[in-house]
PDB file of C-alpha atoms and ligand atoms in Angstrom:
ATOM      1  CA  UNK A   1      83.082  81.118 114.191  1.00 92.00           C
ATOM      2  CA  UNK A   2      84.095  84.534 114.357  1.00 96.00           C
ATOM      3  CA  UNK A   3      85.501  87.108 112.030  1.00 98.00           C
ATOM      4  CA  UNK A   4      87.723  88.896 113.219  1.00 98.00           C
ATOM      5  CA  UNK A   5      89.046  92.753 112.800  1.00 98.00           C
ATOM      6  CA  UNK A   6      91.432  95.342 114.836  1.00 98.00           C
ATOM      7  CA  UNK A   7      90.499  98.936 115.065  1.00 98.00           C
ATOM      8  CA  UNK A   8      93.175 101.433 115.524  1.00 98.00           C
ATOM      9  CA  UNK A   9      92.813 104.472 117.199  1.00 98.00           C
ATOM     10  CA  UNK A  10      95.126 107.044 115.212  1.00 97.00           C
ATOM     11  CA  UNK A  11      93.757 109.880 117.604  1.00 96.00           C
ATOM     12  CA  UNK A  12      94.943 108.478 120.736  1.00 96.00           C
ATOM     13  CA  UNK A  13      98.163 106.359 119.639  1.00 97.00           C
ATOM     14  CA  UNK A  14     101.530 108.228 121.380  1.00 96.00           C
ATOM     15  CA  UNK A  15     104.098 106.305 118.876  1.00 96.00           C
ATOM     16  CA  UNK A  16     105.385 104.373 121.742  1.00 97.00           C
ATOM     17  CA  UNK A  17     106.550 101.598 119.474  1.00 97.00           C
ATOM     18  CA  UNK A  18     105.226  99.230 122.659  1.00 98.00           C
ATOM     19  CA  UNK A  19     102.970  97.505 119.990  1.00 98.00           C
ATOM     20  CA  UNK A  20     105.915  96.816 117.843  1.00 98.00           C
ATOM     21  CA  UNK A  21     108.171  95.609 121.122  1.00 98.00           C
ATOM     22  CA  UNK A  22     105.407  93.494 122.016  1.00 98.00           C
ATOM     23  CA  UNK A  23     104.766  91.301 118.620  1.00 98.00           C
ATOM     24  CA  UNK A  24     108.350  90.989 118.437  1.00 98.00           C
ATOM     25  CA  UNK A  25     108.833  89.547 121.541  1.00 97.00           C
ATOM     26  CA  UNK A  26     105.688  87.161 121.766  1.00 98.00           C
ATOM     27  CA  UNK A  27     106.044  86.152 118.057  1.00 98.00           C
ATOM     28  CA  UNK A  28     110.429  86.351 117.542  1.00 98.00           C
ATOM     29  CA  UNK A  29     110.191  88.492 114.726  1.00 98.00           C
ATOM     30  CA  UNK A  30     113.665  89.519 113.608  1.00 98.00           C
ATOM     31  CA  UNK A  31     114.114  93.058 114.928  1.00 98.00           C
ATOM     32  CA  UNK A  32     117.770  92.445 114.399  1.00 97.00           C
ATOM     33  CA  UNK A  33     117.154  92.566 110.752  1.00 98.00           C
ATOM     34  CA  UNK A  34     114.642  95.660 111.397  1.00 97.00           C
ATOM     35  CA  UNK A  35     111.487  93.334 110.015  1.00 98.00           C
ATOM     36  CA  UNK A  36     108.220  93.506 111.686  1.00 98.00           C
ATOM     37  CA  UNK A  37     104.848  92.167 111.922  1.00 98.00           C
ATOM     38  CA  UNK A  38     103.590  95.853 113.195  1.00 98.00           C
ATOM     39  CA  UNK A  39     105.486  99.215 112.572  1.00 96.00           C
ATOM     40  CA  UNK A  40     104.332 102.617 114.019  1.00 97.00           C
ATOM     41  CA  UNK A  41     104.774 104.938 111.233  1.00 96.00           C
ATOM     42  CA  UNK A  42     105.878 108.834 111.879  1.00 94.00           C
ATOM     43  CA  UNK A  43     104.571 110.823 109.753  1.00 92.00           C
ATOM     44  CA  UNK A  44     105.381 114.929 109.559  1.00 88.00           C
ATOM     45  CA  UNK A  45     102.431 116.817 107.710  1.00 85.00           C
ATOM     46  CA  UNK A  46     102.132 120.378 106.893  1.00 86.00           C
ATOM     47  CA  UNK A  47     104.371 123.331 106.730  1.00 86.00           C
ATOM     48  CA  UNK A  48     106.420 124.737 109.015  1.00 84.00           C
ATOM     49  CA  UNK A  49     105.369 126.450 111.547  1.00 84.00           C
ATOM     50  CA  UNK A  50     102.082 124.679 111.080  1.00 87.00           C
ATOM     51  CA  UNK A  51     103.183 121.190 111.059  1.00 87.00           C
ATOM     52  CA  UNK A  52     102.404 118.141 113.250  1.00 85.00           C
ATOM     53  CA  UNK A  53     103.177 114.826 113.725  1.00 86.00           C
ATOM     54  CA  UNK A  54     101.229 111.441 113.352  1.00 90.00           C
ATOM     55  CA  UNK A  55     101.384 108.095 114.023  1.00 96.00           C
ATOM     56  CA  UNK A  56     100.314 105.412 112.154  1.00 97.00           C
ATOM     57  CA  UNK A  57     100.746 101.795 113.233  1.00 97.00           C
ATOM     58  CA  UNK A  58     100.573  99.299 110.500  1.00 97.00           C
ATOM     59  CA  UNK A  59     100.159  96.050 110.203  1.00 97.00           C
ATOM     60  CA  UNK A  60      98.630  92.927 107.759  1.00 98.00           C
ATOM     61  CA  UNK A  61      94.884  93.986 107.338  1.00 98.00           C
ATOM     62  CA  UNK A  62      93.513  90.429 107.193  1.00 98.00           C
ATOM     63  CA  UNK A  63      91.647  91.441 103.916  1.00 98.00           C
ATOM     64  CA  UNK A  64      88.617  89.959 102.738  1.00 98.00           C
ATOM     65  CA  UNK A  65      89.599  90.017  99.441  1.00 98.00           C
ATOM     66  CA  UNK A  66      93.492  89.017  99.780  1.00 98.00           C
ATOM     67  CA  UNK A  67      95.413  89.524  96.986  1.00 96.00           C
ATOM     68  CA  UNK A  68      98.421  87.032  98.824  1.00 98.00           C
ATOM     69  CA  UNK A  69      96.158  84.268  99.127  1.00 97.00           C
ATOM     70  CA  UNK A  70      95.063  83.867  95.224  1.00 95.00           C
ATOM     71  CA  UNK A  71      98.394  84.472  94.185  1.00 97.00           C
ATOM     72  CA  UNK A  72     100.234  81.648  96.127  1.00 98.00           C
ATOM     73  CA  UNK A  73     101.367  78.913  94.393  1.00 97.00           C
ATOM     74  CA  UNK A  74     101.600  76.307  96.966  1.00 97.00           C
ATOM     75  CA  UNK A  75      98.640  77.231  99.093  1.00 97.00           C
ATOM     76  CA  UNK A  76     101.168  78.004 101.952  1.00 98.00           C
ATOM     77  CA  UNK A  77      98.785  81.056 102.428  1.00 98.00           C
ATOM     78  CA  UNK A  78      95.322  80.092 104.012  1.00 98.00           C
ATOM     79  CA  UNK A  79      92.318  81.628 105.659  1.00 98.00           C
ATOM     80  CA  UNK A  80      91.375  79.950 109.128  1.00 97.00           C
ATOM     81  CA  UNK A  81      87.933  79.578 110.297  1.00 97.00           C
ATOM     82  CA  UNK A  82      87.946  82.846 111.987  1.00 97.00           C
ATOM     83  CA  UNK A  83      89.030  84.562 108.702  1.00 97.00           C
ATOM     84  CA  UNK A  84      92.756  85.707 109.756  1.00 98.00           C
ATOM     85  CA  UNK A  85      95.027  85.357 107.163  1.00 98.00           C
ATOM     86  CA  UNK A  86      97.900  83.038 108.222  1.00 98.00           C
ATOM     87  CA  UNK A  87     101.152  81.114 106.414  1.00 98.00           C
ATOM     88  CA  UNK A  88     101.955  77.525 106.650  1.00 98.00           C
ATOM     89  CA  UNK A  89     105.932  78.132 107.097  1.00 97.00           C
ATOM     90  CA  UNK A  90     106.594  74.504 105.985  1.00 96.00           C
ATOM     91  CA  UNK A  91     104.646  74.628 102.831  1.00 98.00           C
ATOM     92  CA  UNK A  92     106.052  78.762 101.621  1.00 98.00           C
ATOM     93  CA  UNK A  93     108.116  78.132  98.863  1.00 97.00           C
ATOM     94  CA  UNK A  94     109.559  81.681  99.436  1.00 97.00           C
ATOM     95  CA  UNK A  95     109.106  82.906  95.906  1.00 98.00           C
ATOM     96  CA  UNK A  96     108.226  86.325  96.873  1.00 98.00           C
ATOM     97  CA  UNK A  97     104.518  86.422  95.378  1.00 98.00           C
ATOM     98  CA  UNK A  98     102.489  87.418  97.764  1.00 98.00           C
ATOM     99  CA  UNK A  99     105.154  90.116  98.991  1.00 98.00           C
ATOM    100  CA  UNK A 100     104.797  91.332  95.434  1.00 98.00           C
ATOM    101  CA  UNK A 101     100.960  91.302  95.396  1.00 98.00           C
ATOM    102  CA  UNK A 102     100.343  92.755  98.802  1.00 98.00           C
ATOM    103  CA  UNK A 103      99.102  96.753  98.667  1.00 98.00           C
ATOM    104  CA  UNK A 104      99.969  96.768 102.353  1.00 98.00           C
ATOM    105  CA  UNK A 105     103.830  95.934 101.995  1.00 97.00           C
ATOM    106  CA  UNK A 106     102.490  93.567 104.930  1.00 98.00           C
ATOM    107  CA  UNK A 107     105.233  90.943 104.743  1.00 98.00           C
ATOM    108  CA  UNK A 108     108.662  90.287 104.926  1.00 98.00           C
ATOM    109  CA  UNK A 109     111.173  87.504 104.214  1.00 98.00           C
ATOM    110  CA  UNK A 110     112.284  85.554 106.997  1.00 98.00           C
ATOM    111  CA  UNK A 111     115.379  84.301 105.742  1.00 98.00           C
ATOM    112  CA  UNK A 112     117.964  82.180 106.203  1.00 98.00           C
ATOM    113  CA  UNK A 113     120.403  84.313 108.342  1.00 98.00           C
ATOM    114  CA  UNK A 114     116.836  85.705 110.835  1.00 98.00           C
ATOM    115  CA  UNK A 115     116.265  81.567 111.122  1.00 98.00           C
ATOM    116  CA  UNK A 116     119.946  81.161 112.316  1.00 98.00           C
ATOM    117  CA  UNK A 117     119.715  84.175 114.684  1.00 98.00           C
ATOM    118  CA  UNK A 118     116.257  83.364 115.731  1.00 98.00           C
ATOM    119  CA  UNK A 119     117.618  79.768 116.728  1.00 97.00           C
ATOM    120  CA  UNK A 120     120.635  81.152 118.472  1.00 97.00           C
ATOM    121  CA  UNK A 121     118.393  83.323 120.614  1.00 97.00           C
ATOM    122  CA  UNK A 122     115.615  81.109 121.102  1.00 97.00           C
ATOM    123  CA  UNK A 123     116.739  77.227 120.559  1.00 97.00           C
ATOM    124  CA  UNK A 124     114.351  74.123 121.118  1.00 96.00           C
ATOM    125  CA  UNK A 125     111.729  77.359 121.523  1.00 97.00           C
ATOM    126  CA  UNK A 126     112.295  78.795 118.004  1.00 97.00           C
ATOM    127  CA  UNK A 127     109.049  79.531 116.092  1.00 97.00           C
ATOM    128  CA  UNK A 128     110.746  80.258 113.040  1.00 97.00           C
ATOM    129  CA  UNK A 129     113.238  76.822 111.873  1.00 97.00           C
ATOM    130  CA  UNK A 130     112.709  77.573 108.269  1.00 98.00           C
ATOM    131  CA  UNK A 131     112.600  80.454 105.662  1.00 98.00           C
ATOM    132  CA  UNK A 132     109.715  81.734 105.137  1.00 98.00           C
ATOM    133  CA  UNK A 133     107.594  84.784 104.085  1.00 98.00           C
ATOM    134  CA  UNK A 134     106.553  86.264 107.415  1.00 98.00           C
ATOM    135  CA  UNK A 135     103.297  88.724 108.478  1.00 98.00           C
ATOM    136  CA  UNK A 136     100.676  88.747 111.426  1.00 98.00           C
ATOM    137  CA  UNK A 137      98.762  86.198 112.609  1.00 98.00           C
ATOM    138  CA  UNK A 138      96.843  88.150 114.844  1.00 98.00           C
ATOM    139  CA  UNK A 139      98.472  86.690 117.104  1.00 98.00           C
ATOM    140  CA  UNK A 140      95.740  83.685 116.941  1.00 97.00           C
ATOM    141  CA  UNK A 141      97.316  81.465 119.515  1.00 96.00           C
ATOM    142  CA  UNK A 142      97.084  83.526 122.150  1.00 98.00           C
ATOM    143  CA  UNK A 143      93.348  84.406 120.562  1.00 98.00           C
ATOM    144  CA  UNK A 144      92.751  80.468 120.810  1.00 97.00           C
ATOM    145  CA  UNK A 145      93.486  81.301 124.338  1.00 97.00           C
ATOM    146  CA  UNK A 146      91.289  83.331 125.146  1.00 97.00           C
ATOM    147  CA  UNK A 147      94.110  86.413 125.037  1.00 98.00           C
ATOM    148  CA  UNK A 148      94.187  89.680 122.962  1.00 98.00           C
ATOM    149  CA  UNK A 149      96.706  89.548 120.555  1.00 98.00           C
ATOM    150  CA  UNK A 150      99.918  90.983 122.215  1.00 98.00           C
ATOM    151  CA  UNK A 151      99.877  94.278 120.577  1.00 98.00           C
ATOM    152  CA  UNK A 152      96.190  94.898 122.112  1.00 98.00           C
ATOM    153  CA  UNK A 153      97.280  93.669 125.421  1.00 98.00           C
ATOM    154  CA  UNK A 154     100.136  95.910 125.266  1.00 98.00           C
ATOM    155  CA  UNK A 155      99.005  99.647 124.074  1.00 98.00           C
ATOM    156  CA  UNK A 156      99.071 101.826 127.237  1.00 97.00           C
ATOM    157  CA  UNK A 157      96.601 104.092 125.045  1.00 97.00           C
ATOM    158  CA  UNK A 158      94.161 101.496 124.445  1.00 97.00           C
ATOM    159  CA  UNK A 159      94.741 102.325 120.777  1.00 98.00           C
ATOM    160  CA  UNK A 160      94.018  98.964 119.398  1.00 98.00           C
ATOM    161  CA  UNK A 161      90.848  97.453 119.461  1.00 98.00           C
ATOM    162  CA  UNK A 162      90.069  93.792 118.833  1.00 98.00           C
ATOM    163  CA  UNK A 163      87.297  91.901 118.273  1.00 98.00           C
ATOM    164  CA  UNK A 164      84.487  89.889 116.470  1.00 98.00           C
ATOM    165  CA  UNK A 165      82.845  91.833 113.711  1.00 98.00           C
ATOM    166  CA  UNK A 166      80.381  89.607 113.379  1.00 98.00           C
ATOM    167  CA  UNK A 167      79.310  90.850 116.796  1.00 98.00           C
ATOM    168  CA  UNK A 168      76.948  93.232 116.869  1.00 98.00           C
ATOM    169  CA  UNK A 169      77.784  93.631 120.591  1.00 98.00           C
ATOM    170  CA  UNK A 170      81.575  94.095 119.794  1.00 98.00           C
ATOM    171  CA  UNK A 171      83.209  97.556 120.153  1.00 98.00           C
ATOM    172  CA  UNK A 172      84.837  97.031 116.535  1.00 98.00           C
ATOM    173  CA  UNK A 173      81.812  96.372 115.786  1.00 98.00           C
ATOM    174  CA  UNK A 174      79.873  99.040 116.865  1.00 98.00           C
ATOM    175  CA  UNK A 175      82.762 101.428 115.385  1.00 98.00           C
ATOM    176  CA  UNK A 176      82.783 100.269 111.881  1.00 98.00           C
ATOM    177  CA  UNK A 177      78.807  99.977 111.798  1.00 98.00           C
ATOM    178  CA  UNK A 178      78.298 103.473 112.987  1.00 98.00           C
ATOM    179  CA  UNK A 179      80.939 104.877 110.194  1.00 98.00           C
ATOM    180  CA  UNK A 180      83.754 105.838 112.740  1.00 98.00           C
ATOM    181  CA  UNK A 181      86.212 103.162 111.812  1.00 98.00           C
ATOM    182  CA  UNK A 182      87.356 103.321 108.444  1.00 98.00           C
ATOM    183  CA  UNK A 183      90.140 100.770 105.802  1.00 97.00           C
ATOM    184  CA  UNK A 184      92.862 102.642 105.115  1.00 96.00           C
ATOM    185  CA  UNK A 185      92.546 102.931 101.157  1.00 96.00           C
ATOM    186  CA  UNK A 186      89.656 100.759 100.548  1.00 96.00           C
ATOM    187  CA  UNK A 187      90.119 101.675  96.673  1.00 97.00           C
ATOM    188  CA  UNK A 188      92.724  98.803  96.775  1.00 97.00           C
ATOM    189  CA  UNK A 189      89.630  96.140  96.552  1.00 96.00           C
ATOM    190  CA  UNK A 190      91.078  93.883  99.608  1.00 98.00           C
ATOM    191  CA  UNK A 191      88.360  94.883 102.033  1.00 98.00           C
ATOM    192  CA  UNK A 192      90.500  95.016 105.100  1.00 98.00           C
ATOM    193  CA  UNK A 193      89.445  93.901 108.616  1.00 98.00           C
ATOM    194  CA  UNK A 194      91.535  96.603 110.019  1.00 98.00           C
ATOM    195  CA  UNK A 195      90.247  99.832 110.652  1.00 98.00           C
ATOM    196  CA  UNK A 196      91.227 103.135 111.635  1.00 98.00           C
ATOM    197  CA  UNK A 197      89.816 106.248 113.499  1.00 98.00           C
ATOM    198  CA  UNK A 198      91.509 109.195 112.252  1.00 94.00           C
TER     199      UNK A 198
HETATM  200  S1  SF4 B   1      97.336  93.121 104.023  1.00 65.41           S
HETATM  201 FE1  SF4 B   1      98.524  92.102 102.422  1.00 65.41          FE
HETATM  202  S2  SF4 B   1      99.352  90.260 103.419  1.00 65.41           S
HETATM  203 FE2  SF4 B   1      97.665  90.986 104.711  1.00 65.41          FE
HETATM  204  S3  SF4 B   1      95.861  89.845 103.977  1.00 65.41           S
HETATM  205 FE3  SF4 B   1      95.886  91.828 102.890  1.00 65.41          FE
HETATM  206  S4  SF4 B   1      96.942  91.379 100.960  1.00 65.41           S
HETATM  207 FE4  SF4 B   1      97.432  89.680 102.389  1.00 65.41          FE
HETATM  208  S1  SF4 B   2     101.480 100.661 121.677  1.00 65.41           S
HETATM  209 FE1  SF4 B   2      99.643 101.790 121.206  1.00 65.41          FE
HETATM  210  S2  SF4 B   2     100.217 103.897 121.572  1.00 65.41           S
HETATM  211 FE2  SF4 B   2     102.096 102.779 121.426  1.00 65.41          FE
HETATM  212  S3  SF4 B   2     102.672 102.969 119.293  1.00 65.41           S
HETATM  213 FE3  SF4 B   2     101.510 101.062 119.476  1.00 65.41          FE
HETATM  214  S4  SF4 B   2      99.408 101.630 118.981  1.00 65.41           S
HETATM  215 FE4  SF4 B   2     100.522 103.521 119.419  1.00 65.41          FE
END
């Protein structure tokens, strides 16, 4: 099995939002309601006239250490065999907990109004027929696939990196070995699997 971990360049990313188009098309997140899986962050620093802009995609870190997963009451919030965090929409009882325990602000409520539109839009193909709290999956169907999640796929900057940590060979790998891929605030104790070069 693998475990696997995104790397994100934030050196090369142009804030694009492709990343964010992408997931929401392959995965029918409700843009409509402005609620997604990934969101490209712009963020002004400094002082004028020394100021510059950065972007900072975002997205569910797949922590080690999720604080979502030990608070759910109904198990609805599992870790497959490749270690991506994913949520059995049938079983989420929609009570908000893991929203509430996530650092990341990671997830959103799919609710009843995003189903209705979703099924409008989509039908017999909807993904989404119940409410639910919503986040990545890392994209692992198209993974099981043999596919790069659709955001990877989809960065004309080659920004995103994915890959098997457990890979010595890997390039995420390689980055987070050598110290060049970081966690964004590891002091929050999740041990993310998604990195950053900064
Ligand atoms: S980023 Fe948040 S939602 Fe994703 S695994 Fe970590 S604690 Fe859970
Ligand atoms: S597609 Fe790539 S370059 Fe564009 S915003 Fe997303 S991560 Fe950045």
């Amino acid at each position: 099995m693998a475990r696997y971990g995104m790397v994100i360049d934030l050196r090369t990313c142009v804030g694009c939002q492709a990343c964010s188009a992408a997931c929401a098309t392959e995965n029918q997140t409700p843009y409509w309601s402005d609620k997604w899986r990934t969101r490209v962050l712009d963020i002004e620093k400094g002082e004028y006239p020394n100021t510059g802009r950065h972007f900072v995609p975002t997205i569910c870190m797949h922590c080690e250490e999720p604080a979502c997963l030990t608070i759910c009451p109904s198990q609805a919030t599992i870790r497959d065999e490749n270690g991506s965090i994913l949520v059995n929409y049938d079983t989420c009882l929609g009570c908000k907990a893991c929203m509430a325990a996530c650092p990341y602000g990671a997830r959103y409520v799919y609710d009843k109004n995003d189903v209705a539109k979703n099924l409008e839009i989509h039908g017999e193909l909807s993904q989404h027929n119940v409410v639910h709290i919503d986040k990545c999956t890392f994209c692992f169907d198209r993974v099981e696939r043999g596919l790069e999640p659709a955001c990877v796929a989809t960065c004309p900057a080659k920004a995103r990196i994915f890959g098997d940590l457990d890979d010595p060979n890997s390039e995420v790998a390689k980055l987070v070995a050598a110290g060049i891929a970081k966690p964004l605030r590891p002091d929050l104790n999740t041990k993310p699997k998604v990195f950053y070069i900064y």
